[in-house]
mmCIF file of C-alpha atoms in Angstrom:
data_model
loop_
_atom_site.group_PDB
_atom_site.id
_atom_site.type_symbol
_atom_site.label_atom_id
_atom_site.label_comp_id
_atom_site.label_asym_id
_atom_site.label_seq_id
_atom_site.Cartn_x
_atom_site.Cartn_y
_atom_site.Cartn_z
ATOM 1 C CA GLN A 137 7.041 -17.612 -4.221
ATOM 2 C CA LEU A 138 4.007 -16.051 -2.567
ATOM 3 C CA GLN A 139 1.366 -14.727 -4.936
ATOM 4 C CA LEU A 140 -1.905 -12.942 -4.305
ATOM 5 C CA ARG A 141 -4.775 -12.533 -6.717
ATOM 6 C CA GLU A 142 -7.872 -10.411 -6.262
ATOM 7 C CA SER A 143 -11.256 -11.318 -7.659
ATOM 8 C CA GLY A 144 -14.251 -9.050 -7.754
ATOM 9 C CA PRO A 145 -17.289 -7.772 -9.642
ATOM 10 C CA GLY A 146 -15.686 -5.168 -11.903
ATOM 11 C CA THR A 147 -18.732 -2.924 -12.141
ATOM 12 C CA MET A 148 -21.443 -2.286 -9.603
ATOM 13 C CA LYS A 149 -24.241 0.158 -8.796
ATOM 14 C CA PRO A 150 -24.449 2.729 -6.002
ATOM 15 C CA SER A 151 -25.722 1.398 -2.644
ATOM 16 C CA GLU A 152 -24.619 -2.166 -3.405
ATOM 17 C CA THR A 153 -22.138 -4.128 -1.285
ATOM 18 C CA LEU A 154 -18.684 -4.702 -2.745
ATOM 19 C CA SER A 155 -17.226 -8.152 -2.111
ATOM 20 C CA LEU A 156 -13.622 -8.923 -3.014
ATOM 21 C CA THR A 157 -11.590 -12.036 -2.376
ATOM 22 C CA CYS A 158 -7.819 -12.377 -2.297
ATOM 23 C CA ILE A 159 -6.544 -15.866 -3.053
ATOM 24 C CA VAL A 160 -3.129 -16.585 -1.579
ATOM 25 C CA SER A 161 -0.855 -19.152 -3.213
ATOM 26 C CA GLY A 162 2.699 -20.263 -2.576
ATOM 27 C CA GLY A 163 2.388 -19.792 1.174
ATOM 28 C CA SER A 164 0.033 -20.178 4.119
ATOM 29 C CA ILE A 165 -2.294 -17.457 5.253
ATOM 30 C CA SER A 166 -1.966 -18.947 8.734
ATOM 31 C CA SER A 167 1.670 -17.906 9.020
ATOM 32 C CA THR A 168 2.311 -16.306 12.373
ATOM 33 C CA ASN A 169 4.644 -13.675 10.951
ATOM 34 C CA TYR A 170 2.313 -11.730 8.751
ATOM 35 C CA TYR A 171 -0.816 -9.646 8.497
ATOM 36 C CA TRP A 172 -3.074 -9.465 5.442
ATOM 37 C CA GLY A 173 -4.844 -6.420 4.146
ATOM 38 C CA TRP A 174 -6.306 -4.163 1.499
ATOM 39 C CA VAL A 175 -5.269 -0.868 -0.091
ATOM 40 C CA ARG A 176 -7.135 1.021 -2.791
ATOM 41 C CA GLN A 177 -6.231 3.621 -5.376
ATOM 42 C CA PRO A 178 -8.816 5.810 -7.158
ATOM 43 C CA PRO A 179 -8.002 6.391 -10.840
ATOM 44 C CA GLY A 180 -5.145 8.880 -11.150
ATOM 45 C CA LYS A 181 -4.857 9.344 -7.398
ATOM 46 C CA GLY A 182 -2.792 8.104 -4.464
ATOM 47 C CA LEU A 183 -2.968 5.083 -2.198
ATOM 48 C CA GLU A 184 -5.504 4.677 0.615
ATOM 49 C CA TRP A 185 -5.210 2.039 3.334
ATOM 50 C CA ILE A 186 -8.430 0.120 3.972
ATOM 51 C CA GLY A 187 -7.516 -2.296 6.738
ATOM 52 C CA ASN A 188 -5.602 -5.321 8.003
ATOM 53 C CA ILE A 189 -6.227 -8.619 9.710
ATOM 54 C CA TYR A 190 -4.098 -11.272 11.403
ATOM 55 C CA PHE A 191 -5.077 -14.849 10.561
ATOM 56 C CA ASN A 192 -6.599 -15.439 13.980
ATOM 57 C CA GLY A 193 -6.963 -11.913 15.306
ATOM 58 C CA SER A 194 -9.270 -8.968 15.152
ATOM 59 C CA PRO A 195 -9.194 -6.772 12.085
ATOM 60 C CA TYR A 196 -8.510 -3.068 12.215
ATOM 61 C CA TYR A 197 -9.764 -0.564 9.731
ATOM 62 C CA ASN A 198 -9.256 2.899 8.319
ATOM 63 C CA PRO A 199 -11.403 5.073 10.628
ATOM 64 C CA SER A 200 -12.918 6.834 7.613
ATOM 65 C CA LEU A 201 -14.235 3.510 6.266
ATOM 66 C CA LYS A 202 -14.745 1.589 9.491
ATOM 67 C CA SER A 203 -18.540 1.800 9.510
ATOM 68 C CA ARG A 204 -18.751 0.167 6.080
ATOM 69 C CA VAL A 205 -15.834 -2.279 5.975
ATOM 70 C CA THR A 206 -15.410 -5.902 7.013
ATOM 71 C CA ILE A 207 -12.231 -7.914 6.443
ATOM 72 C CA SER A 208 -12.234 -11.632 7.187
ATOM 73 C CA VAL A 209 -9.972 -14.645 6.738
ATOM 74 C CA ASP A 210 -10.821 -18.159 5.551
ATOM 75 C CA THR A 211 -7.866 -20.330 6.495
ATOM 76 C CA SER A 212 -9.464 -23.444 4.963
ATOM 77 C CA LYS A 213 -9.376 -21.789 1.523
ATOM 78 C CA ASN A 214 -6.168 -19.822 2.130
ATOM 79 C CA GLN A 215 -7.879 -16.588 1.240
ATOM 80 C CA PHE A 216 -9.155 -13.404 2.802
ATOM 81 C CA SER A 217 -11.978 -11.086 1.861
ATOM 82 C CA LEU A 218 -13.166 -7.498 1.866
ATOM 83 C CA LYS A 219 -16.739 -6.308 2.096
ATOM 84 C CA LEU A 220 -17.634 -2.641 1.645
ATOM 85 C CA THR A 221 -21.269 -1.675 2.046
ATOM 86 C CA SER A 222 -23.273 1.165 0.511
ATOM 87 C CA VAL A 223 -20.768 1.966 -2.213
ATOM 88 C CA THR A 224 -20.813 5.264 -4.080
ATOM 89 C CA ALA A 225 -18.881 6.628 -7.030
ATOM 90 C CA ALA A 226 -16.207 7.709 -4.537
ATOM 91 C CA ASP A 227 -15.414 4.033 -3.960
ATOM 92 C CA THR A 228 -14.369 3.596 -7.594
ATOM 93 C CA ALA A 229 -10.754 2.457 -7.408
ATOM 94 C CA VAL A 230 -8.234 -0.266 -8.062
ATOM 95 C CA TYR A 231 -8.335 -2.505 -5.008
ATOM 96 C CA TYR A 232 -5.130 -4.283 -4.015
ATOM 97 C CA CYS A 233 -4.662 -7.065 -1.532
ATOM 98 C CA ALA A 234 -1.284 -7.569 0.081
ATOM 99 C CA ARG A 235 0.648 -9.444 2.703
ATOM 100 C CA PHE A 236 2.019 -7.169 5.422
ATOM 101 C CA ILE A 237 5.375 -8.029 6.958
ATOM 102 C CA GLY A 238 4.507 -5.353 9.465
ATOM 103 C CA VAL A 239 1.922 -2.657 9.202
ATOM 104 C CA PRO A 240 2.270 -0.729 6.937
ATOM 105 C CA ALA A 241 4.989 -2.679 5.148
ATOM 106 C CA ALA A 242 3.117 -4.533 2.408
ATOM 107 C CA ASP A 243 4.965 -7.101 0.322
ATOM 108 C CA PRO A 244 3.993 -8.612 -2.028
ATOM 109 C CA TRP A 245 0.893 -7.089 -3.579
ATOM 110 C CA GLY A 246 -1.722 -8.573 -5.849
ATOM 111 C CA GLN A 247 -2.058 -7.185 -9.352
ATOM 112 C CA GLY A 248 -5.132 -5.196 -8.343
ATOM 113 C CA THR A 249 -8.693 -5.231 -9.556
ATOM 114 C CA LEU A 250 -10.606 -2.203 -10.840
ATOM 115 C CA VAL A 251 -14.004 -1.686 -9.275
ATOM 116 C CA THR A 252 -16.208 0.891 -10.934
ATOM 117 C CA VAL A 253 -19.336 2.181 -9.206
ATOM 118 C CA SER A 254 -21.762 3.686 -11.659
ATOM 119 C CA SER A 255 -25.494 3.977 -12.071
ATOM 120 C CA GLN B 36 -4.863 16.532 1.575
ATOM 121 C CA SER B 37 -2.535 13.728 2.653
ATOM 122 C CA VAL B 38 -1.304 13.416 6.226
ATOM 123 C CA LEU B 39 2.236 12.844 4.932
ATOM 124 C CA THR B 40 3.510 15.536 2.574
ATOM 125 C CA GLN B 41 5.564 14.730 -0.515
ATOM 126 C CA PRO B 42 6.463 16.914 -3.493
ATOM 127 C CA PRO B 43 3.961 16.092 -6.263
ATOM 128 C CA SER B 44 6.608 15.818 -8.951
ATOM 129 C CA MET B 45 10.336 15.755 -9.513
ATOM 130 C CA SER B 46 12.586 15.111 -12.461
ATOM 131 C CA GLY B 47 16.141 14.102 -13.147
ATOM 132 C CA THR B 48 18.440 12.949 -15.896
ATOM 133 C CA PRO B 49 20.153 9.556 -16.146
ATOM 134 C CA GLY B 50 23.063 9.260 -13.730
ATOM 135 C CA GLN B 51 21.817 12.014 -11.433
ATOM 136 C CA ARG B 52 20.986 11.685 -7.755
ATOM 137 C CA VAL B 53 17.520 12.709 -6.602
ATOM 138 C CA THR B 54 16.025 12.875 -3.132
ATOM 139 C CA ILE B 55 12.301 12.637 -2.388
ATOM 140 C CA SER B 56 11.114 14.049 0.924
ATOM 141 C CA CYS B 57 8.239 12.941 3.142
ATOM 142 C CA SER B 58 7.138 15.257 5.938
ATOM 143 C CA GLY B 59 4.884 14.190 8.784
ATOM 144 C CA SER B 60 4.307 14.850 12.456
ATOM 145 C CA SER B 61 4.982 13.486 15.919
ATOM 146 C CA SER B 62 2.018 11.112 15.678
ATOM 147 C CA ASN B 63 3.253 9.322 12.579
ATOM 148 C CA ILE B 64 6.854 9.601 11.344
ATOM 149 C CA GLY B 65 7.975 11.056 14.663
ATOM 150 C CA SER B 66 6.941 7.934 16.595
ATOM 151 C CA ASN B 67 6.676 5.147 14.034
ATOM 152 C CA THR B 68 8.692 3.618 11.230
ATOM 153 C CA VAL B 69 8.486 4.735 7.611
ATOM 154 C CA ASN B 70 8.033 2.616 4.514
ATOM 155 C CA TRP B 71 8.589 3.536 0.885
ATOM 156 C CA TYR B 72 6.900 2.169 -2.230
ATOM 157 C CA GLN B 73 7.633 2.397 -5.939
ATOM 158 C CA GLN B 74 4.765 2.171 -8.404
ATOM 159 C CA LEU B 75 5.648 1.755 -12.058
ATOM 160 C CA PRO B 76 3.007 2.924 -14.552
ATOM 161 C CA GLY B 77 0.082 0.507 -14.651
ATOM 162 C CA ARG B 78 1.585 -1.757 -11.995
ATOM 163 C CA ALA B 79 0.952 -2.570 -8.352
ATOM 164 C CA PRO B 80 3.130 -0.801 -5.773
ATOM 165 C CA LYS B 81 6.363 -2.490 -4.740
ATOM 166 C CA LEU B 82 7.935 -2.203 -1.301
ATOM 167 C CA LEU B 83 11.270 -0.380 -1.482
ATOM 168 C CA PHE B 84 12.027 0.133 2.222
ATOM 169 C CA TYR B 85 10.494 -0.918 5.510
ATOM 170 C CA THR B 86 11.344 -0.022 9.091
ATOM 171 C CA ASN B 87 12.886 3.230 7.851
ATOM 172 C CA THR B 88 15.977 1.850 6.147
ATOM 173 C CA GLN B 89 15.538 -1.896 5.558
ATOM 174 C CA ARG B 90 15.740 -2.817 1.888
ATOM 175 C CA PRO B 91 13.895 -6.002 0.750
ATOM 176 C CA SER B 92 15.960 -8.401 -1.319
ATOM 177 C CA GLY B 93 16.058 -7.429 -4.963
ATOM 178 C CA VAL B 94 15.970 -3.672 -4.409
ATOM 179 C CA PRO B 95 19.129 -2.146 -5.908
ATOM 180 C CA ASP B 96 21.495 -0.423 -3.505
ATOM 181 C CA ARG B 97 21.200 2.697 -5.669
ATOM 182 C CA PHE B 98 18.157 3.278 -3.500
ATOM 183 C CA SER B 99 18.628 4.476 0.078
ATOM 184 C CA ALA B 100 16.325 5.831 2.762
ATOM 185 C CA SER B 101 16.655 7.795 5.958
ATOM 186 C CA LYS B 102 14.555 9.303 8.705
ATOM 187 C CA SER B 103 15.127 12.216 11.046
ATOM 188 C CA GLY B 104 12.569 13.511 13.504
ATOM 189 C CA THR B 105 9.258 13.933 11.722
ATOM 190 C CA SER B 106 10.653 13.678 8.194
ATOM 191 C CA ALA B 107 11.989 10.948 5.968
ATOM 192 C CA SER B 108 13.659 10.840 2.584
ATOM 193 C CA LEU B 109 14.281 8.453 -0.261
ATOM 194 C CA ALA B 110 17.402 8.895 -2.362
ATOM 195 C CA ILE B 111 18.089 7.405 -5.757
ATOM 196 C CA SER B 112 21.610 7.644 -7.102
ATOM 197 C CA GLY B 113 22.735 6.844 -10.628
ATOM 198 C CA LEU B 114 19.216 7.516 -11.893
ATOM 199 C CA GLN B 115 18.041 5.124 -14.597
ATOM 200 C CA SER B 116 15.143 5.264 -17.035
ATOM 201 C CA GLU B 117 13.420 2.387 -15.235
ATOM 202 C CA ASP B 118 13.219 4.539 -12.097
ATOM 203 C CA ASP B 119 10.551 6.618 -13.853
ATOM 204 C CA ALA B 120 7.651 5.916 -11.456
ATOM 205 C CA ASP B 121 5.498 7.143 -8.592
ATOM 206 C CA TYR B 122 6.964 6.934 -5.094
ATOM 207 C CA TYR B 123 4.953 6.844 -1.868
ATOM 208 C CA CYS B 124 5.903 7.033 1.793
ATOM 209 C CA ALA B 125 3.726 5.438 4.487
ATOM 210 C CA ALA B 126 3.611 5.228 8.261
ATOM 211 C CA TRP B 127 1.297 4.320 11.112
ATOM 212 C CA ASP B 128 -0.428 7.302 12.708
ATOM 213 C CA ASP B 129 -1.119 7.002 16.435
ATOM 214 C CA ASN B 130 -3.762 9.754 16.471
ATOM 215 C CA LEU B 131 -5.719 8.312 13.551
ATOM 216 C CA SER B 132 -5.040 4.704 14.593
ATOM 217 C CA GLY B 133 -4.351 3.796 11.016
ATOM 218 C CA VAL B 134 -1.922 3.789 8.137
ATOM 219 C CA VAL B 135 -1.300 7.060 6.328
ATOM 220 C CA PHE B 136 0.299 7.472 2.928
ATOM 221 C CA GLY B 137 1.980 10.442 1.362
ATOM 222 C CA GLY B 138 0.291 11.871 -1.699
ATOM 223 C CA GLY B 139 2.969 10.396 -3.914
ATOM 224 C CA THR B 140 5.822 11.870 -5.961
ATOM 225 C CA ARG B 141 5.897 11.428 -9.722
ATOM 226 C CA LEU B 142 9.535 11.043 -10.694
ATOM 227 C CA SER B 143 10.267 11.654 -14.350
ATOM 228 C CA VAL B 144 13.594 10.559 -15.793
ATOM 229 C CA LEU B 145 14.235 12.916 -18.700
#
C-alpha cells in the first residue's frame, strides 16, 4: 500500500526558505501513471494547490506562488521535495504531499506537516 | 474568495440525504473534470470522486456525484455520524493554468 510522509522544519522565521521532503514508500515514484505534488492548508482555512511534477517532466506551479516555489524529484531516494523561498506568516499552514492519479485527483495523501512562520 | 463556490456549512440528521453544490465557470468545471474530497477533523483530505463521478475503491456507494454545465454536486444518502466532515470540490482552471478548490463545506450531522 502506497504511503507518503512529509518531513520539515516545523517552525521557521520570516524570509527563510522552507524545505519539505515527501518520502514515498510501498510504490515507485518513477511510475508512469502518476504525478506527485503539494497542497497546503492554513489553520482553519481551505485547501490551496501548490504544484505538481511528473517523475521525469517539468513541474507546474500555482501562478500565485510560482516565483517562490520549486518542486523536484529524486528517483534514487524515491522522494520529492518542495522549496518555498522568502516565507512570511501567510505561508503558515499544514503542508500535504500527495500522489495524483490525474491533476487534481490526489490519492493518497501524506498525514501533513505543520509549518509555522513566526519571528 | 475561492474560484469554486460551495456553501460554507450544511447540516443533516442521521438517515437524511444531503447535497453539496459546487459552482464554477466555463474555464474550470465547464471544461474540465471535477474531484471531491472529504476531510475528517484533524485528518488529511481523502479523495471521494475523480473524473466527475468515479468513486475510488473503499468509498461507500451512499456517496454519489454529478456534474452539469458549470456546476457539480456531491450527494450523501443515509447520512451517518462519521460523515461529519469538511467537503471540498476541485478542478483544473484553464484561465489560471492551475488547480482551484472550492472553499469547503462543513457538514454537521446532528
